[in-house]
Amino acid sequence: MTDKPAIPGRLEGLDYLSELPQPRPHNHEPRMFPSGFLWGAATSSHQVEGGNTKNDWYRWEQVPGHIVDGSVTGAADDEYNRYEQDFDLAAGFHQNAHRLSLEWSRIEPAEGQWDMEEVLHYRRVLEALRARGMTTMVTIWHFTLPQWFADRGGWEERDAVKLFVRYVEFVARELGDLVDFWNTVNEPTIYLGQSYSIGVWPPGVSNQFRMLRVFRRLAKAHSMAYETLHRVLDGRGRPVMVGMAQNVITFEPYRKESMADSYFVWFADRLFNHQFFLWTKKRHDFIGINYYFHYRIKYVPTKFTQFFYEVHAENRTQSDLGWEINPQGIFQAIMGMARYKLPIIITEHGVANADDSKRPRMIIAALMEVYHAIRAGVDIRGYFHWSLVDNFEWEKGFSGRFGLIAVDFATQKRTPRRSAYVYAEICETNGVPHHLLRFTGHGVRW
Ligand code: IFM
């Protein structure tokens, strides 16, 4: 780093005058990532484990109409029993890290009662990753609430944070020696939208005031979990890395000439992407970015319940779920979060694409953007693809196929998709090999 003065007007937090992190590569060399970069895939407990009957999603799924394709999680990927097989696949595909979540309702099935068998299960799971030389990232809360906690009012209950922190302290003591990176909570803004605004996830509420209350609670829950993890685990001779996974949405005005659209881009960016961090300042050791969404925003004064805007994706390449595919946007997402001057980890990025026609190109395109962000000086430590295996996509059921590895849920047969091999080559190289760029074009775009 140098003492050269900052260039006025450049993005805050990025030192563009520093030497680039690596020499400019020859055209035919791979686009190399920093050594020690984490290459992995991510899952969450309820989406893959199977047999989760003690959380609020189990009850929610039983009600006809709640899950679009009529499915229930049931055995899901049977990951609870097949984790070794799937970790073998991940390691065989040269992944050196893995992100998973703990199922709170297994560990604390009734208020204040800890199930030590389940703790042992998660110890075995994490040890299985260690045995394969993989770095572990654990999410403490990924959308599902124990039924007893939901029955008390979920995050709206006055003691919610206290109860969550008690669980955090318990898992820190029991599993802390096996965890390299912690995510306290996953995608709070998505949870708020789905559970308290649109109401398609439990508890099925559509109320902006209640949503705001839960938003503040989740920020508090994160801050207190951060402090608890450090209190319990600091001083044990290993760095304690605590963050959360934020669903970062990139926005642009639908009508470029419209001031109202542009204002809503600013507003939406602040609300969705940054508000949580403003409430939890100094309580992050890294920033986790989950990137899926690029929204072209149109201001519509009559849409009160949708905060006065519409999202447009017409004439854009879309996933099987109708989400716009915009891998270039990950650069904007990273630069927006670089202002916090903390290491960044891409904690999720993926696409629902059953026939795998779009996923390989999307991975290469996004990773080239990550590469460029690193060369622009951002400290990015890893990339976790969502997901390792097809799984239960919440209210969409099993129809959203996000896996590098396809799963036949009737037989539990795993079949790696072409994208699994493409990603494996990138993981093995620790960079994007030139022949992949030749195949997609150097300025990989849609
Ligand atoms: O499946 C979800 C995951 O639970 C959270 N992040 C987005 C994924 C795809 O929608």
CSV table of C-alpha atoms and ligand atoms in Angstrom, one decimal:
chain,number,residue,atom,x,y,z
A,1,MET,CA,0.0,0.0,0.0
A,2,THR,CA,1.2,3.6,-0.7
A,3,ASP,CA,0.6,6.9,0.9
A,4,LYS,CA,-0.5,8.5,-2.3
A,5,PRO,CA,-3.5,10.8,-2.0
A,6,ALA,CA,-6.9,9.4,-2.8
A,7,ILE,CA,-8.4,10.4,-6.2
A,8,PRO,CA,-11.4,12.6,-5.6
A,9,GLY,CA,-14.6,11.0,-6.8
A,10,ARG,CA,-13.4,7.4,-6.7
A,11,LEU,CA,-15.2,4.8,-4.7
A,12,GLU,CA,-14.6,5.2,-1.0
A,13,GLY,CA,-12.6,2.5,0.6
A,14,LEU,CA,-10.7,1.3,-2.5
A,15,ASP,CA,-7.2,2.3,-3.0
A,16,TYR,CA,-6.9,2.5,-6.8
A,17,LEU,CA,-3.4,3.8,-6.6
A,18,SER,CA,-2.0,0.6,-5.0
A,19,GLU,CA,-0.1,-1.8,-7.0
A,20,LEU,CA,-2.4,-4.4,-8.6
A,21,PRO,CA,-2.5,-7.6,-6.5
A,22,GLN,CA,-0.9,-9.6,-9.2
A,23,PRO,CA,1.0,-9.0,-12.4
A,24,ARG,CA,-1.1,-8.5,-15.5
A,25,PRO,CA,-1.6,-12.0,-16.9
A,26,HIS,CA,-0.6,-13.0,-20.4
A,27,ASN,CA,-3.6,-13.5,-22.5
A,28,HIS,CA,-3.4,-17.2,-22.4
A,29,GLU,CA,-2.7,-17.7,-18.8
A,30,PRO,CA,-5.5,-18.6,-16.3
A,31,ARG,CA,-7.0,-15.7,-14.4
A,32,MET,CA,-5.5,-16.6,-11.1
A,33,PHE,CA,-7.2,-15.9,-7.7
A,34,PRO,CA,-5.2,-15.3,-4.5
A,35,SER,CA,-3.7,-18.3,-2.9
A,36,GLY,CA,-5.8,-19.8,-0.2
A,37,PHE,CA,-9.0,-18.7,-1.9
A,38,LEU,CA,-12.0,-20.6,-0.6
A,39,TRP,CA,-13.9,-22.6,-3.3
A,40,GLY,CA,-17.0,-24.2,-2.1
A,41,ALA,CA,-20.7,-24.8,-2.3
A,42,ALA,CA,-23.5,-24.0,0.2
A,43,THR,CA,-26.6,-25.7,1.6
A,44,SER,CA,-29.0,-25.2,4.5
A,45,SER,CA,-30.3,-27.7,6.9
A,46,HIS,CA,-34.0,-27.8,6.1
A,47,GLN,CA,-33.4,-27.7,2.4
A,48,VAL,CA,-31.3,-30.8,2.3
A,49,GLU,CA,-31.3,-32.8,5.5
A,50,GLY,CA,-34.7,-34.4,5.4
A,51,GLY,CA,-36.7,-35.5,8.4
A,52,ASN,CA,-37.0,-32.1,10.0
A,53,THR,CA,-40.4,-32.2,11.7
A,54,LYS,CA,-39.9,-29.8,14.6
A,55,ASN,CA,-39.7,-26.5,12.9
A,56,ASP,CA,-42.2,-24.0,11.6
A,57,TRP,CA,-41.6,-24.9,8.0
A,58,TYR,CA,-42.7,-28.5,8.6
A,59,ARG,CA,-46.2,-27.3,9.7
A,60,TRP,CA,-46.3,-24.7,7.0
A,61,GLU,CA,-45.7,-27.2,4.2
A,62,GLN,CA,-48.6,-29.4,5.3
A,63,VAL,CA,-51.1,-26.6,4.4
A,64,PRO,CA,-52.3,-27.0,0.7
A,65,GLY,CA,-51.4,-24.1,-1.4
A,66,HIS,CA,-48.3,-23.0,0.7
A,67,ILE,CA,-45.9,-24.8,-1.6
A,68,VAL,CA,-46.4,-23.9,-5.2
A,69,ASP,CA,-45.6,-27.4,-6.6
A,70,GLY,CA,-47.4,-29.2,-3.8
A,71,SER,CA,-44.2,-30.8,-2.4
A,72,VAL,CA,-43.2,-31.2,1.2
A,73,THR,CA,-39.6,-31.6,2.3
A,74,GLY,CA,-40.0,-35.2,3.5
A,75,ALA,CA,-36.6,-36.9,3.1
A,76,ALA,CA,-35.3,-34.0,0.9
A,77,ASP,CA,-31.8,-35.0,-0.1
A,78,ASP,CA,-31.4,-37.3,2.9
A,79,GLU,CA,-28.3,-35.3,3.6
A,80,TYR,CA,-28.7,-36.1,7.3
A,81,ASN,CA,-27.5,-39.6,6.4
A,82,ARG,CA,-25.6,-39.0,3.1
A,83,TYR,CA,-23.4,-36.1,4.0
A,84,GLU,CA,-20.2,-38.2,3.7
A,85,GLN,CA,-21.1,-39.2,0.2
A,86,ASP,CA,-21.9,-35.6,-0.8
A,87,PHE,CA,-18.7,-34.3,0.8
A,88,ASP,CA,-16.7,-36.9,-1.2
A,89,LEU,CA,-18.3,-35.5,-4.3
A,90,ALA,CA,-17.5,-31.9,-3.3
A,91,ALA,CA,-13.9,-32.8,-2.4
A,92,GLY,CA,-13.6,-34.8,-5.6
A,93,PHE,CA,-14.6,-31.7,-7.5
A,94,HIS,CA,-11.7,-29.9,-5.9
A,95,GLN,CA,-13.8,-27.8,-3.5
A,96,ASN,CA,-11.8,-26.8,-0.4
A,97,ALA,CA,-14.6,-25.3,1.7
A,98,HIS,CA,-18.2,-26.0,2.5
A,99,ARG,CA,-21.0,-23.9,3.9
A,100,LEU,CA,-23.9,-25.5,5.8
A,101,SER,CA,-26.4,-24.5,8.5
A,102,LEU,CA,-27.3,-25.9,11.9
A,103,GLU,CA,-31.0,-26.9,12.4
A,104,TRP,CA,-32.0,-25.1,15.6
A,105,SER,CA,-35.1,-27.3,16.0
A,106,ARG,CA,-32.9,-30.4,16.2
A,107,ILE,CA,-30.4,-29.0,18.7
A,108,GLU,CA,-33.1,-27.4,20.9
A,109,PRO,CA,-36.3,-29.3,20.1
A,110,ALA,CA,-38.1,-28.0,23.2
A,111,GLU,CA,-37.4,-24.7,25.0
A,112,GLY,CA,-34.2,-25.0,27.0
A,113,GLN,CA,-33.7,-28.7,26.2
A,114,TRP,CA,-30.6,-29.6,24.3
A,115,ASP,CA,-30.5,-32.8,22.2
A,116,MET,CA,-26.9,-34.1,22.6
A,117,GLU,CA,-27.4,-36.8,20.0
A,118,GLU,CA,-28.0,-34.0,17.4
A,119,VAL,CA,-25.0,-32.1,18.7
A,120,LEU,CA,-23.0,-35.2,18.1
A,121,HIS,CA,-24.4,-35.5,14.7
A,122,TYR,CA,-23.2,-32.0,13.7
A,123,ARG,CA,-19.8,-32.7,15.2
A,124,ARG,CA,-19.6,-35.8,12.9
A,125,VAL,CA,-20.7,-33.6,9.9
A,126,LEU,CA,-18.1,-31.0,10.6
A,127,GLU,CA,-15.4,-33.6,11.4
A,128,ALA,CA,-16.2,-35.2,8.0
A,129,LEU,CA,-15.4,-31.9,6.3
A,130,ARG,CA,-12.2,-31.5,8.3
A,131,ALA,CA,-11.2,-35.1,7.4
A,132,ARG,CA,-11.4,-34.0,3.7
A,133,GLY,CA,-9.3,-30.9,4.4
A,134,MET,CA,-12.2,-28.5,3.9
A,135,THR,CA,-12.7,-25.2,5.5
A,136,THR,CA,-16.0,-25.0,7.4
A,137,MET,CA,-18.6,-22.2,7.3
A,138,VAL,CA,-21.6,-22.6,9.5
A,139,THR,CA,-24.8,-20.6,9.4
A,140,ILE,CA,-26.5,-20.5,12.8
A,141,TRP,CA,-30.0,-19.5,11.6
A,142,HIS,CA,-31.1,-20.1,8.0
A,143,PHE,CA,-34.9,-19.3,8.0
A,144,THR,CA,-36.4,-22.1,10.0
A,145,LEU,CA,-37.5,-21.6,13.6
A,146,PRO,CA,-38.1,-24.3,16.2
A,147,GLN,CA,-41.9,-24.8,16.5
A,148,TRP,CA,-41.8,-23.9,20.2
A,149,PHE,CA,-40.0,-20.6,19.3
A,150,ALA,CA,-42.5,-19.8,16.5
A,151,ASP,CA,-45.4,-20.6,18.9
A,152,ARG,CA,-44.1,-18.0,21.3
A,153,GLY,CA,-44.3,-15.4,18.5
A,154,GLY,CA,-41.0,-16.0,16.7
A,155,TRP,CA,-38.9,-13.0,16.2
A,156,GLU,CA,-41.7,-10.7,17.4
A,157,GLU,CA,-41.6,-12.1,20.9
A,158,ARG,CA,-39.9,-9.8,23.4
A,159,ASP,CA,-37.4,-12.5,24.6
A,160,ALA,CA,-36.6,-13.7,21.0
A,161,VAL,CA,-33.1,-12.3,21.0
A,162,LYS,CA,-32.3,-13.7,24.4
A,163,LEU,CA,-33.5,-17.1,23.4
A,164,PHE,CA,-31.5,-17.0,20.2
A,165,VAL,CA,-28.4,-15.9,22.0
A,166,ARG,CA,-28.7,-18.8,24.4
A,167,TYR,CA,-28.7,-21.2,21.4
A,168,VAL,CA,-25.7,-19.4,19.9
A,169,GLU,CA,-23.7,-19.7,23.1
A,170,PHE,CA,-24.6,-23.4,23.3
A,171,VAL,CA,-23.4,-24.2,19.7
A,172,ALA,CA,-20.3,-22.0,20.2
A,173,ARG,CA,-19.3,-24.1,23.2
A,174,GLU,CA,-20.2,-27.4,21.6
A,175,LEU,CA,-19.0,-27.0,18.0
A,176,GLY,CA,-16.8,-23.9,18.1
A,177,ASP,CA,-13.6,-25.9,17.7
A,178,LEU,CA,-14.8,-27.2,14.3
A,179,VAL,CA,-16.0,-24.0,12.7
A,180,ASP,CA,-13.8,-21.6,10.7
A,181,PHE,CA,-16.4,-19.0,9.6
A,182,TRP,CA,-19.7,-18.2,11.3
A,183,ASN,CA,-22.8,-16.7,9.6
A,184,THR,CA,-25.1,-15.6,12.4
A,185,VAL,CA,-28.2,-15.2,10.2
A,186,ASN,CA,-28.9,-15.7,6.5
A,187,GLU,CA,-30.6,-13.1,4.3
A,188,PRO,CA,-32.6,-11.1,6.8
A,189,THR,CA,-34.2,-8.9,4.2
A,190,ILE,CA,-35.4,-11.9,2.1
A,191,TYR,CA,-36.9,-13.4,5.3
A,192,LEU,CA,-38.6,-10.1,6.1
A,193,GLY,CA,-40.1,-9.8,2.6
A,194,GLN,CA,-41.3,-13.4,2.3
A,195,SER,CA,-42.5,-13.8,5.9
A,196,TYR,CA,-43.8,-10.4,6.9
A,197,SER,CA,-44.5,-8.5,3.6
A,198,ILE,CA,-45.7,-10.9,0.9
A,199,GLY,CA,-46.5,-13.5,3.6
A,200,VAL,CA,-45.6,-16.6,1.6
A,201,TRP,CA,-43.3,-18.0,4.3
A,202,PRO,CA,-44.2,-18.7,7.9
A,203,PRO,CA,-45.7,-16.9,9.8
A,204,GLY,CA,-47.5,-15.7,6.7
A,205,VAL,CA,-47.9,-12.1,7.8
A,206,SER,CA,-48.4,-9.1,5.5
A,207,ASN,CA,-47.7,-6.1,7.7
A,208,GLN,CA,-45.0,-3.5,7.2
A,209,PHE,CA,-45.0,-2.4,10.9
A,210,ARG,CA,-44.5,-5.9,12.1
A,211,MET,CA,-41.8,-6.4,9.5
A,212,LEU,CA,-39.9,-3.4,10.7
A,213,ARG,CA,-40.0,-4.7,14.3
A,214,VAL,CA,-38.6,-8.0,13.1
A,215,PHE,CA,-35.9,-6.2,11.0
A,216,ARG,CA,-34.6,-4.5,14.2
A,217,ARG,CA,-34.8,-7.7,16.1
A,218,LEU,CA,-32.7,-9.6,13.6
A,219,ALA,CA,-30.1,-6.8,13.6
A,220,LYS,CA,-30.0,-7.0,17.4
A,221,ALA,CA,-29.8,-10.8,17.2
A,222,HIS,CA,-26.8,-10.6,14.9
A,223,SER,CA,-25.0,-8.1,17.1
A,224,MET,CA,-25.5,-10.1,20.2
A,225,ALA,CA,-24.6,-13.3,18.5
A,226,TYR,CA,-21.4,-11.7,17.2
A,227,GLU,CA,-20.5,-10.6,20.8
A,228,THR,CA,-21.3,-14.0,22.2
A,229,LEU,CA,-19.3,-16.0,19.7
A,230,HIS,CA,-16.3,-13.7,20.4
A,231,ARG,CA,-16.7,-13.9,24.1
A,232,VAL,CA,-16.9,-17.7,24.1
A,233,LEU,CA,-14.3,-18.5,21.4
A,234,ASP,CA,-11.7,-15.7,21.5
A,235,GLY,CA,-8.4,-16.7,23.1
A,236,ARG,CA,-8.6,-20.3,22.0
A,237,GLY,CA,-5.7,-19.9,19.6
A,238,ARG,CA,-7.7,-19.7,16.4
A,239,PRO,CA,-9.1,-16.6,14.7
A,240,VAL,CA,-12.8,-16.2,15.2
A,241,MET,CA,-14.5,-15.0,12.0
A,242,VAL,CA,-18.1,-13.9,12.4
A,243,GLY,CA,-20.3,-12.4,9.7
A,244,MET,CA,-23.7,-12.9,8.1
A,245,ALA,CA,-24.9,-13.6,4.6
A,246,GLN,CA,-26.6,-10.6,3.1
A,247,ASN,CA,-28.7,-11.0,0.0
A,248,VAL,CA,-27.3,-8.1,-2.0
A,249,ILE,CA,-29.6,-6.9,-4.8
A,250,THR,CA,-28.3,-4.7,-7.6
A,251,PHE,CA,-30.7,-2.1,-8.8
A,252,GLU,CA,-30.9,0.2,-11.8
A,253,PRO,CA,-33.7,2.6,-12.9
A,254,TYR,CA,-36.1,1.0,-15.4
A,255,ARG,CA,-36.5,4.4,-17.1
A,256,LYS,CA,-33.1,6.0,-17.2
A,257,GLU,CA,-34.5,9.5,-17.6
A,258,SER,CA,-36.9,9.1,-14.6
A,259,MET,CA,-35.8,10.9,-11.4
A,260,ALA,CA,-38.4,8.9,-9.5
A,261,ASP,CA,-36.9,5.6,-10.7
A,262,SER,CA,-33.4,6.8,-9.9
A,263,TYR,CA,-34.5,7.9,-6.4
A,264,PHE,CA,-36.0,4.5,-5.8
A,265,VAL,CA,-32.8,2.8,-6.8
A,266,TRP,CA,-31.0,4.8,-4.1
A,267,PHE,CA,-33.7,4.1,-1.6
A,268,ALA,CA,-33.9,0.3,-2.3
A,269,ASP,CA,-30.1,-0.1,-2.2
A,270,ARG,CA,-30.0,1.6,1.2
A,271,LEU,CA,-32.9,-0.3,2.6
A,272,PHE,CA,-32.2,-3.8,1.2
A,273,ASN,CA,-28.4,-3.8,1.1
A,274,HIS,CA,-27.1,-1.4,3.7
A,275,GLN,CA,-29.7,-0.8,6.5
A,276,PHE,CA,-28.8,-4.0,8.4
A,277,PHE,CA,-25.1,-3.0,8.4
A,278,LEU,CA,-25.9,0.5,9.6
A,279,TRP,CA,-27.6,-1.1,12.6
A,280,THR,CA,-24.8,-3.6,13.3
A,281,LYS,CA,-21.7,-1.5,12.8
A,282,LYS,CA,-18.4,-3.0,14.0
A,283,ARG,CA,-20.1,-6.4,14.5
A,284,HIS,CA,-18.7,-8.0,11.3
A,285,ASP,CA,-15.4,-9.6,10.7
A,286,PHE,CA,-16.2,-10.2,7.1
A,287,ILE,CA,-19.1,-9.4,4.7
A,288,GLY,CA,-21.0,-12.3,3.2
A,289,ILE,CA,-22.7,-11.6,-0.1
A,290,ASN,CA,-25.4,-13.8,-1.5
A,291,TYR,CA,-26.0,-12.6,-5.1
A,292,TYR,CA,-29.0,-13.6,-7.2
A,293,PHE,CA,-31.0,-10.5,-8.1
A,294,HIS,CA,-30.7,-7.6,-10.4
A,295,TYR,CA,-33.8,-5.4,-10.3
A,296,ARG,CA,-34.8,-2.8,-12.9
A,297,ILE,CA,-37.0,-0.6,-10.8
A,298,LYS,CA,-40.0,1.4,-11.9
A,299,TYR,CA,-41.7,3.9,-9.5
A,300,VAL,CA,-45.4,3.2,-9.3
A,301,PRO,CA,-47.2,5.6,-6.9
A,302,THR,CA,-50.2,3.2,-6.3
A,303,LYS,CA,-48.1,0.3,-5.1
A,304,PHE,CA,-48.2,1.1,-1.4
A,305,THR,CA,-47.6,-2.5,-0.2
A,306,GLN,CA,-44.6,-2.9,-2.5
A,307,PHE,CA,-43.0,0.3,-1.3
A,308,PHE,CA,-44.2,2.0,-4.5
A,309,TYR,CA,-42.1,0.2,-7.1
A,310,GLU,CA,-42.2,-2.6,-9.6
A,311,VAL,CA,-39.4,-4.8,-10.8
A,312,HIS,CA,-39.1,-5.5,-14.6
A,313,ALA,CA,-37.2,-8.3,-16.2
A,314,GLU,CA,-38.8,-8.5,-19.7
A,315,ASN,CA,-36.5,-9.3,-22.6
A,316,ARG,CA,-33.8,-10.5,-20.2
A,317,THR,CA,-32.4,-14.0,-19.9
A,318,GLN,CA,-34.2,-15.6,-16.9
A,319,SER,CA,-33.8,-18.6,-14.7
A,320,ASP,CA,-36.3,-21.4,-14.4
A,321,LEU,CA,-37.9,-19.3,-11.6
A,322,GLY,CA,-38.1,-16.2,-13.8
A,323,TRP,CA,-35.3,-14.4,-12.1
A,324,GLU,CA,-33.1,-12.2,-14.4
A,325,ILE,CA,-29.7,-13.7,-14.9
A,326,ASN,CA,-27.1,-10.9,-14.6
A,327,PRO,CA,-23.7,-12.3,-13.5
A,328,GLN,CA,-22.0,-9.0,-14.3
A,329,GLY,CA,-24.0,-7.5,-11.5
A,330,ILE,CA,-21.9,-9.3,-8.9
A,331,PHE,CA,-19.1,-6.7,-9.5
A,332,GLN,CA,-21.6,-3.9,-8.6
A,333,ALA,CA,-22.7,-5.9,-5.6
A,334,ILE,CA,-19.1,-6.4,-4.4
A,335,MET,CA,-18.1,-2.7,-5.0
A,336,GLY,CA,-21.2,-1.6,-3.0
A,337,MET,CA,-20.2,-3.7,0.0
A,338,ALA,CA,-16.5,-2.8,-0.3
A,339,ARG,CA,-17.3,0.5,1.5
A,340,TYR,CA,-17.2,-1.5,4.9
A,341,LYS,CA,-13.5,-2.2,4.3
A,342,LEU,CA,-13.8,-5.8,5.5
A,343,PRO,CA,-12.9,-9.0,3.8
A,344,ILE,CA,-15.7,-10.2,1.5
A,345,ILE,CA,-16.8,-13.7,0.9
A,346,ILE,CA,-19.4,-14.6,-1.7
A,347,THR,CA,-21.5,-16.8,0.6
A,348,GLU,CA,-24.0,-17.8,-2.2
A,349,HIS,CA,-24.4,-17.4,-5.9
A,350,GLY,CA,-26.4,-19.7,-8.2
A,351,VAL,CA,-29.2,-20.2,-10.6
A,352,ALA,CA,-32.3,-22.4,-10.9
A,353,ASN,CA,-31.6,-24.1,-14.2
A,354,ALA,CA,-32.6,-27.8,-14.4
A,355,ASP,CA,-31.1,-28.5,-17.8
A,356,ASP,CA,-27.9,-26.7,-16.9
A,357,SER,CA,-27.9,-24.8,-20.2
A,358,LYS,CA,-27.1,-21.5,-18.4
A,359,ARG,CA,-25.2,-22.3,-15.3
A,360,PRO,CA,-21.7,-23.0,-16.7
A,361,ARG,CA,-21.6,-19.7,-18.5
A,362,MET,CA,-23.1,-17.9,-15.5
A,363,ILE,CA,-20.4,-19.2,-13.2
A,364,ILE,CA,-17.6,-18.2,-15.5
A,365,ALA,CA,-19.0,-14.8,-16.1
A,366,ALA,CA,-19.6,-14.1,-12.4
A,367,LEU,CA,-16.1,-15.4,-11.4
A,368,MET,CA,-14.5,-13.1,-14.0
A,369,GLU,CA,-16.2,-10.2,-12.3
A,370,VAL,CA,-15.0,-11.4,-8.9
A,371,TYR,CA,-11.5,-11.6,-10.4
A,372,HIS,CA,-11.8,-8.0,-11.7
A,373,ALA,CA,-13.0,-6.8,-8.2
A,374,ILE,CA,-9.9,-8.5,-6.6
A,375,ARG,CA,-7.6,-6.8,-9.1
A,376,ALA,CA,-9.4,-3.5,-8.3
A,377,GLY,CA,-8.1,-4.0,-4.8
A,378,VAL,CA,-11.0,-5.6,-2.9
A,379,ASP,CA,-10.1,-8.3,-0.4
A,380,ILE,CA,-12.3,-11.2,-1.5
A,381,ARG,CA,-11.6,-14.5,0.3
A,382,GLY,CA,-13.9,-17.1,-1.2
A,383,TYR,CA,-16.9,-18.1,-3.4
A,384,PHE,CA,-19.6,-20.6,-2.4
A,385,HIS,CA,-21.8,-21.8,-5.1
A,386,TRP,CA,-25.5,-22.3,-4.3
A,387,SER,CA,-25.9,-25.2,-4.2
A,388,LEU,CA,-24.0,-28.4,-4.0
A,389,VAL,CA,-27.1,-30.5,-4.7
A,390,ASP,CA,-30.6,-29.8,-5.9
A,391,ASN,CA,-32.8,-29.1,-2.8
A,392,PHE,CA,-36.0,-27.8,-1.4
A,393,GLU,CA,-36.5,-24.2,-2.7
A,394,TRP,CA,-38.9,-23.0,0.1
A,395,GLU,CA,-42.3,-22.0,-1.3
A,396,LYS,CA,-41.3,-23.2,-4.8
A,397,GLY,CA,-40.8,-26.7,-3.5
A,398,PHE,CA,-38.4,-29.0,-5.4
A,399,SER,CA,-39.0,-27.3,-8.7
A,400,GLY,CA,-36.2,-24.8,-8.4
A,401,ARG,CA,-33.1,-26.8,-9.4
A,402,PHE,CA,-30.0,-25.0,-8.1
A,403,GLY,CA,-27.6,-28.0,-7.7
A,404,LEU,CA,-24.2,-28.4,-9.3
A,405,ILE,CA,-25.3,-32.0,-8.7
A,406,ALA,CA,-28.7,-33.1,-9.9
A,407,VAL,CA,-30.7,-35.2,-7.4
A,408,ASP,CA,-33.5,-37.7,-8.2
A,409,PHE,CA,-35.6,-37.3,-5.1
A,410,ALA,CA,-37.3,-40.7,-5.6
A,411,THR,CA,-34.1,-42.7,-5.6
A,412,GLN,CA,-31.6,-40.2,-4.1
A,413,LYS,CA,-29.3,-40.7,-7.1
A,414,ARG,CA,-26.8,-38.0,-7.6
A,415,THR,CA,-25.8,-37.0,-11.1
A,416,PRO,CA,-23.2,-34.2,-11.5
A,417,ARG,CA,-24.2,-31.6,-14.0
A,418,ARG,CA,-21.8,-30.2,-16.6
A,419,SER,CA,-21.4,-27.1,-14.5
A,420,ALA,CA,-20.0,-29.2,-11.7
A,421,TYR,CA,-17.1,-30.1,-13.9
A,422,VAL,CA,-16.6,-26.5,-15.1
A,423,TYR,CA,-16.6,-25.3,-11.5
A,424,ALA,CA,-14.2,-28.1,-10.5
A,425,GLU,CA,-11.7,-27.0,-13.1
A,426,ILE,CA,-11.8,-23.5,-11.7
A,427,CYS,CA,-11.4,-24.8,-8.2
A,428,GLU,CA,-8.5,-27.0,-9.1
A,429,THR,CA,-6.8,-24.2,-11.1
A,430,ASN,CA,-7.5,-21.6,-8.4
A,431,GLY,CA,-8.5,-19.4,-11.3
A,432,VAL,CA,-10.4,-19.3,-14.5
A,433,PRO,CA,-8.5,-21.3,-17.2
A,434,HIS,CA,-8.1,-19.5,-20.5
A,435,HIS,CA,-9.8,-22.2,-22.5
A,436,LEU,CA,-13.0,-21.5,-20.5
A,437,LEU,CA,-12.8,-17.9,-21.6
A,438,ARG,CA,-12.2,-19.0,-25.1
A,439,PHE,CA,-15.3,-21.0,-24.9
A,440,THR,CA,-17.4,-18.2,-23.5
A,441,GLY,CA,-15.7,-15.1,-24.9
A,442,HIS,CA,-13.3,-12.8,-23.0
A,443,GLY,CA,-15.9,-10.3,-22.0
A,444,VAL,CA,-18.3,-13.0,-20.8
A,445,ARG,CA,-21.8,-11.4,-20.9
A,446,TRP,CA,-25.3,-12.4,-21.6
B,1,IFM,O1,-32.4,-21.4,-1.6
B,1,IFM,C1,-32.1,-20.1,-1.2
B,1,IFM,C2,-31.4,-20.1,0.1
B,1,IFM,O2,-32.0,-20.7,1.1
B,1,IFM,C3,-31.0,-18.7,0.5
B,1,IFM,N1,-30.5,-18.0,-0.6
B,1,IFM,C4,-31.1,-18.0,-1.9
B,1,IFM,C5,-31.3,-19.5,-2.3
B,1,IFM,C6,-32.0,-19.6,-3.7
B,1,IFM,O3,-33.2,-18.9,-3.6
